[in-house]
Amino acid sequence: MYEKFRFLTSGESHGKCLTAIIDGLPSGLEIDTNYINSELQRRQQGYGRGGRMQIEFDTAEISSGVRFGKTIGSPVTLVIYNKDYENWNKIMSTKPEDMTEEKSFTAYRPGHADYAGSIKYNHKDLRNVLERSSARKTAIEVAVGAVAKLLLKKYNIECSSKILQIGNGKNEIEFHQEIDKAKEAGDTLGGKFEVTFKNLPVGLGSYVHWDRCLDGRIAQAVMSIPAIKSVSIGDGEHAAEITGKNFHDEIFIENGKVVRKTNHAGGIEGGMTNGEDLTVRAIMKPIPTLKTPLNTVDSCTMEETEAHFERSDTCAVEACSVVAESRIACVLANEILMKFPTDYFE
Ligand code: EPS
């Protein structure tokens, strides 16, 4: 299927850099690097983040597709250099003569990609799986998402997110208490968040084919963020308990305009935007790298052992909500460019 806004990323967690190539941007779009970098800072923050965030200060370099602050219609390349690479350059070297076993590990970490990834790609050293499966790659996705958000701003579309739950905590004070408790116990926490997009035009997505349904596309984009285990639209997570009379958003007319008094549908009916706010909720599982290691098996000895631990976040739900905003922004940027095709902005 032909997509308008496409991108690919590359880069390992402790490699030299993370890179993205974005294709399909019209020319004349102003690219505000301060905005991209402020989004990258948002992703680095949040109570419960770990040691890596003390090392990195993510900023994006634009190396193609932009001239004098505006896109020129050619692919846009973004690069984020990993500051931590200076501590890993021998271990992550691309040269065969630098081969080392330093930082190799062979005990599968439960909850991570290690077990299936090592079988799939035939790796003995699980470092080869960890490096790309790490959530570090979400940094470059947030940079791409910032560009998508700049495009959406041209159409007055705005987005935000909020944390709904962390552990058993339901407000900011409780979030901090829950995270402190987990950290002290050498444990980790997940949580639930909500992303909202406002001012979307009616009719993004379609009901005509399963793969054009916008809710399906959003679910795929959010579910594939590392550690996400559940995605719902509007009040979808409660739809089993609510009757039809109370669930569906009745339609009224006010000053000649179609209006709703509720938004249980989360802005999507029939796989299309209906003009109401798009609301997406997602649940992140607890970070699977634990200071108090989980039981596992060593892939070399095939004996039971404890999982490998280097360092980790206690909780990264706030960062994850920024990643989800970015992924959804990319889906919507694509839909906007399909609905309102243009090669340039004046
Ligand atoms: C992350 C960088 C990683 C992890 C984290 C996300 O850095 P490092 O492995 O050097 O500590 O902190 O990734 C995970 C916890 C994970 O399970 O993938 C980042 O930049 O967000």
XYZ file of C-alpha atoms and ligand atoms in Angstrom:
367
model
C 0.000 0.000 0.000
C 1.367 3.440 -0.871
C 1.973 5.563 2.215
C 2.670 9.297 2.133
C 4.631 9.758 5.373
C 7.148 6.949 5.771
C 10.247 6.536 7.877
C 12.893 3.998 8.795
C 15.214 4.137 11.789
C 18.504 2.468 12.599
C 20.907 2.362 15.525
C 21.828 0.317 18.569
C 21.384 1.391 22.189
C 25.144 1.794 22.802
C 26.149 2.289 19.165
C 27.440 5.515 17.687
C 24.096 7.060 16.794
C 20.404 6.618 16.047
C 19.289 7.662 12.566
C 15.943 8.189 10.826
C 15.083 8.902 7.210
C 11.654 10.456 6.702
C 10.133 10.356 3.252
C 7.044 12.128 1.930
C 7.220 15.539 3.591
C 6.006 18.369 1.365
C 8.499 21.195 0.802
C 8.156 24.467 2.686
C 7.456 22.931 6.107
C 9.292 24.883 8.801
C 11.460 22.574 10.889
C 12.054 24.048 14.319
C 15.005 22.151 15.794
C 14.375 23.674 19.235
C 10.937 22.075 19.178
C 12.366 18.674 18.163
C 14.908 18.909 20.984
C 12.284 19.957 23.539
C 10.336 16.808 22.628
C 13.501 14.742 23.106
C 13.908 16.300 26.544
C 10.328 15.410 27.449
C 11.105 11.756 26.629
C 14.168 11.789 28.886
C 12.250 13.018 31.895
C 9.778 11.567 34.358
C 10.099 10.282 37.905
C 11.767 6.860 38.040
C 14.177 7.135 35.104
C 17.582 5.468 35.512
C 21.319 6.101 35.086
C 21.439 6.299 31.288
C 19.362 9.467 31.300
C 22.081 11.149 33.434
C 24.568 10.461 30.632
C 22.511 11.445 27.585
C 21.279 14.892 26.556
C 19.483 13.918 23.359
C 19.534 16.448 20.534
C 18.765 15.803 16.867
C 21.048 16.813 14.031
C 19.400 17.317 10.636
C 21.698 16.098 7.878
C 19.462 16.243 4.789
C 16.180 17.463 3.384
C 16.107 20.862 5.106
C 17.558 24.141 3.839
C 17.441 27.413 5.739
C 14.927 25.998 8.218
C 12.432 24.538 5.726
C 11.955 21.163 4.057
C 12.822 21.073 0.345
C 10.804 17.981 -0.611
C 13.682 15.496 -0.381
C 14.032 12.877 2.385
C 14.824 14.345 5.811
C 17.569 12.621 7.798
C 17.769 13.004 11.578
C 20.662 11.811 13.735
C 20.991 11.530 17.526
C 24.496 10.730 18.760
C 24.687 8.431 21.794
C 26.926 10.115 24.383
C 27.398 6.740 26.090
C 29.092 5.438 22.910
C 32.440 6.787 24.123
C 32.248 4.148 26.905
C 31.227 1.409 24.443
C 33.118 2.155 21.218
C 35.306 -0.985 21.460
C 32.394 -3.198 22.525
C 30.126 -1.865 19.761
C 32.860 -1.652 17.114
C 31.872 -2.562 13.539
C 35.397 -3.921 12.814
C 36.161 -7.670 13.013
C 39.611 -7.057 14.564
C 37.987 -5.449 17.634
C 36.067 -8.660 18.557
C 35.702 -8.896 22.352
C 33.571 -10.809 24.831
C 33.459 -7.886 27.233
C 29.786 -7.088 28.067
C 28.608 -10.313 26.383
C 25.923 -12.198 28.292
C 24.142 -15.502 27.816
C 21.378 -15.645 30.482
C 18.024 -14.760 28.915
C 16.317 -11.798 30.645
C 12.621 -12.732 31.127
C 10.249 -10.170 29.614
C 12.836 -8.996 27.074
C 13.418 -10.061 23.452
C 16.490 -12.149 24.449
C 15.092 -15.705 24.189
C 13.092 -15.479 20.950
C 15.510 -12.964 19.397
C 18.573 -15.165 19.947
C 16.860 -18.143 18.315
C 15.462 -16.075 15.457
C 18.766 -14.362 14.530
C 21.070 -17.174 15.698
C 22.948 -15.120 18.314
C 25.002 -16.698 21.098
C 25.808 -13.308 22.594
C 22.494 -11.845 23.795
C 24.056 -8.366 23.604
C 23.277 -8.587 19.855
C 19.567 -8.835 20.704
C 19.543 -6.308 23.561
C 21.164 -3.557 21.548
C 18.364 -3.079 19.006
C 15.428 -4.332 21.081
C 16.231 -1.725 23.765
C 13.791 1.156 24.187
C 16.709 3.461 23.413
C 15.528 3.505 19.767
C 12.391 5.355 20.861
C 14.562 8.511 21.113
C 14.841 8.768 17.325
C 11.137 7.887 16.970
C 10.298 10.883 19.145
C 12.417 13.093 16.856
C 10.446 11.775 13.840
C 7.206 12.261 15.784
C 8.185 15.891 16.470
C 8.455 16.473 12.700
C 5.033 14.805 12.261
C 3.633 17.088 14.981
C 5.045 20.158 13.149
C 3.134 19.022 10.062
C -0.046 18.456 12.105
C 0.287 21.953 13.614
C -0.130 23.336 10.052
C -3.650 21.881 10.245
C -4.184 23.182 13.795
C -4.009 19.658 15.251
C -2.610 19.581 18.793
C -1.747 16.744 21.102
C -1.142 16.065 24.793
C -0.910 13.147 27.199
C -1.403 12.407 30.867
C -0.552 9.566 33.243
C -3.627 7.826 34.665
C -2.057 5.148 36.883
C 1.314 3.884 38.110
C 1.184 0.704 40.191
C -1.743 1.355 42.517
C -1.169 5.131 42.437
C -3.824 7.377 40.883
C -2.297 10.869 41.359
C 1.171 12.452 41.135
C 2.018 12.069 44.861
C 0.952 8.436 44.809
C 2.937 7.857 41.572
C 6.106 9.046 43.333
C 5.375 6.957 46.434
C 4.776 3.846 44.343
C 7.987 4.387 42.353
C 10.054 5.013 45.526
C 8.652 1.822 47.056
C 9.444 -0.244 43.953
C 12.962 1.221 43.686
C 13.711 0.395 47.317
C 12.567 -3.177 46.745
C 14.787 -3.512 43.620
C 11.573 -3.807 41.634
C 10.003 -1.953 38.682
C 6.584 -0.550 37.737
C 4.397 -0.063 34.691
C 1.328 2.106 34.323
C -1.473 3.520 32.239
C -1.561 6.750 30.216
C -3.861 8.582 27.819
C -2.939 10.480 24.652
C -5.336 13.051 23.151
C -5.342 14.710 19.716
C -7.615 17.714 19.167
C -9.009 19.386 16.025
C -8.806 16.376 13.717
C -10.882 16.667 10.540
C -13.761 14.214 10.060
C -12.937 11.205 7.872
C -9.285 10.286 8.470
C -9.015 6.519 7.954
C -11.731 4.433 6.309
C -14.184 1.599 6.831
C -13.710 0.146 3.333
C -10.753 -2.160 4.113
C -9.451 -3.558 7.398
C -6.007 -2.102 6.865
C -7.336 1.433 6.321
C -9.202 1.536 9.663
C -7.565 4.286 11.703
C -8.133 2.620 15.074
C -6.301 -0.482 13.804
C -3.389 1.598 12.560
C -3.156 3.476 15.854
C -3.321 0.249 17.858
C -0.451 -1.217 15.829
C 1.635 1.947 16.230
C 1.165 2.034 20.014
C 1.209 -1.708 20.761
C 4.630 -2.037 19.115
C 6.270 0.413 21.548
C 8.521 -1.692 23.811
C 6.673 -2.869 26.973
C 3.146 -1.903 25.833
C 0.685 -4.700 26.561
C -2.716 -3.072 26.060
C -4.142 -0.343 23.832
C -7.705 0.977 23.767
C -9.562 3.825 22.089
C -11.890 6.071 24.116
C -13.624 4.045 26.810
C -12.804 0.793 25.010
C -11.288 -0.765 28.126
C -14.701 -0.437 29.871
C -16.904 -1.315 26.867
C -17.724 -4.782 28.201
C -19.408 -3.309 31.299
C -21.438 -0.480 29.720
C -24.775 -0.977 27.925
C -25.370 0.337 24.418
C -27.652 3.136 25.652
C -24.890 4.447 27.853
C -21.924 3.770 25.602
C -22.817 5.313 22.260
C -22.391 9.041 21.824
C -25.754 10.478 20.796
C -25.825 13.091 18.049
C -27.427 16.531 18.491
C -27.569 19.756 16.515
C -26.470 23.080 18.014
C -26.302 26.321 15.990
C -26.561 24.242 12.824
C -23.598 22.054 13.839
C -23.503 18.350 14.670
C -22.408 17.964 18.320
C -21.908 15.206 20.867
C -22.292 15.451 24.616
C -20.108 12.420 25.327
C -17.054 10.844 23.689
C -16.950 7.179 24.711
C -15.891 6.313 21.151
C -12.674 8.302 21.612
C -13.169 10.190 18.368
C -13.344 7.150 16.082
C -16.444 5.535 14.563
C -16.246 3.008 11.729
C -12.459 3.245 11.635
C -12.622 7.003 10.866
C -12.207 10.200 12.856
C -15.620 11.695 13.673
C -14.471 15.202 14.620
C -14.372 14.563 18.380
C -11.086 14.384 20.314
C -9.083 11.249 19.583
C -8.280 9.543 22.902
C -5.979 6.539 23.127
C -5.153 4.725 26.368
C -2.310 2.268 26.759
C -0.833 0.142 29.514
C 2.900 -0.397 29.876
C 4.150 -3.485 31.692
C 6.802 -3.085 34.428
C 10.343 -2.672 33.022
C 11.703 -6.234 32.743
C 15.301 -5.459 33.813
C 15.327 -6.050 37.583
C 17.940 -5.350 40.232
C 16.660 -8.382 42.131
C 17.114 -10.793 39.235
C 14.423 -13.125 37.953
C 15.001 -16.838 37.470
C 16.044 -17.867 34.006
C 18.220 -20.204 31.945
C 21.709 -19.681 30.537
C 21.650 -20.252 26.773
C 25.182 -21.753 26.729
C 25.040 -24.140 29.718
C 21.255 -24.707 29.510
C 21.288 -24.552 33.305
C 19.058 -22.490 35.534
C 20.565 -19.216 36.714
C 19.659 -15.572 37.418
C 18.971 -12.895 34.789
C 21.609 -10.409 33.718
C 21.399 -6.872 35.180
C 23.294 -3.780 34.092
C 21.214 -0.763 35.007
C 17.629 0.182 34.341
C 14.780 2.575 34.928
C 12.375 1.869 37.783
C 9.489 3.320 35.789
C 9.359 4.895 32.321
C 5.616 5.446 31.858
C 5.946 9.219 31.430
C 8.581 8.741 28.707
C 6.400 6.094 27.092
C 3.469 8.515 26.822
C 5.702 10.884 24.811
C 6.700 7.979 22.555
C 3.018 7.077 22.061
C 2.182 10.702 21.146
C 4.974 10.530 18.563
C 3.916 7.214 17.048
C 0.281 8.364 16.745
C 1.427 11.705 15.274
C 3.213 9.748 12.499
C 0.047 7.742 11.723
C -2.027 10.938 11.620
C 0.544 12.837 9.508
C 0.278 10.038 6.958
C -3.532 10.208 6.999
C -3.518 14.003 6.650
C -1.195 13.831 3.630
C -3.406 11.139 2.054
C -6.541 13.232 2.572
C -5.023 16.601 1.624
C -2.241 15.706 -0.830
C 0.229 18.489 -1.454
C 3.805 18.755 -2.712
C 4.490 22.041 -0.933
C 3.375 24.559 1.665
C 3.406 28.256 0.604
C 16.759 3.872 27.238
C 18.081 3.573 27.261
C 18.542 2.296 27.814
C 17.631 1.813 28.940
C 16.164 1.889 28.635
C 15.728 2.966 27.705
O 19.830 2.551 28.269
P 20.827 1.524 29.035
O 20.491 0.149 28.549
O 22.191 1.990 28.623
O 20.578 1.755 30.499
O 17.809 2.631 30.059
O 15.766 0.702 28.039
C 15.180 -0.252 28.787
C 14.972 -0.160 30.067
C 14.735 -1.393 28.004
O 14.277 -2.336 28.632
O 14.880 -1.377 26.789
C 16.261 5.151 26.706
O 17.001 5.948 26.082
O 15.049 5.415 26.893
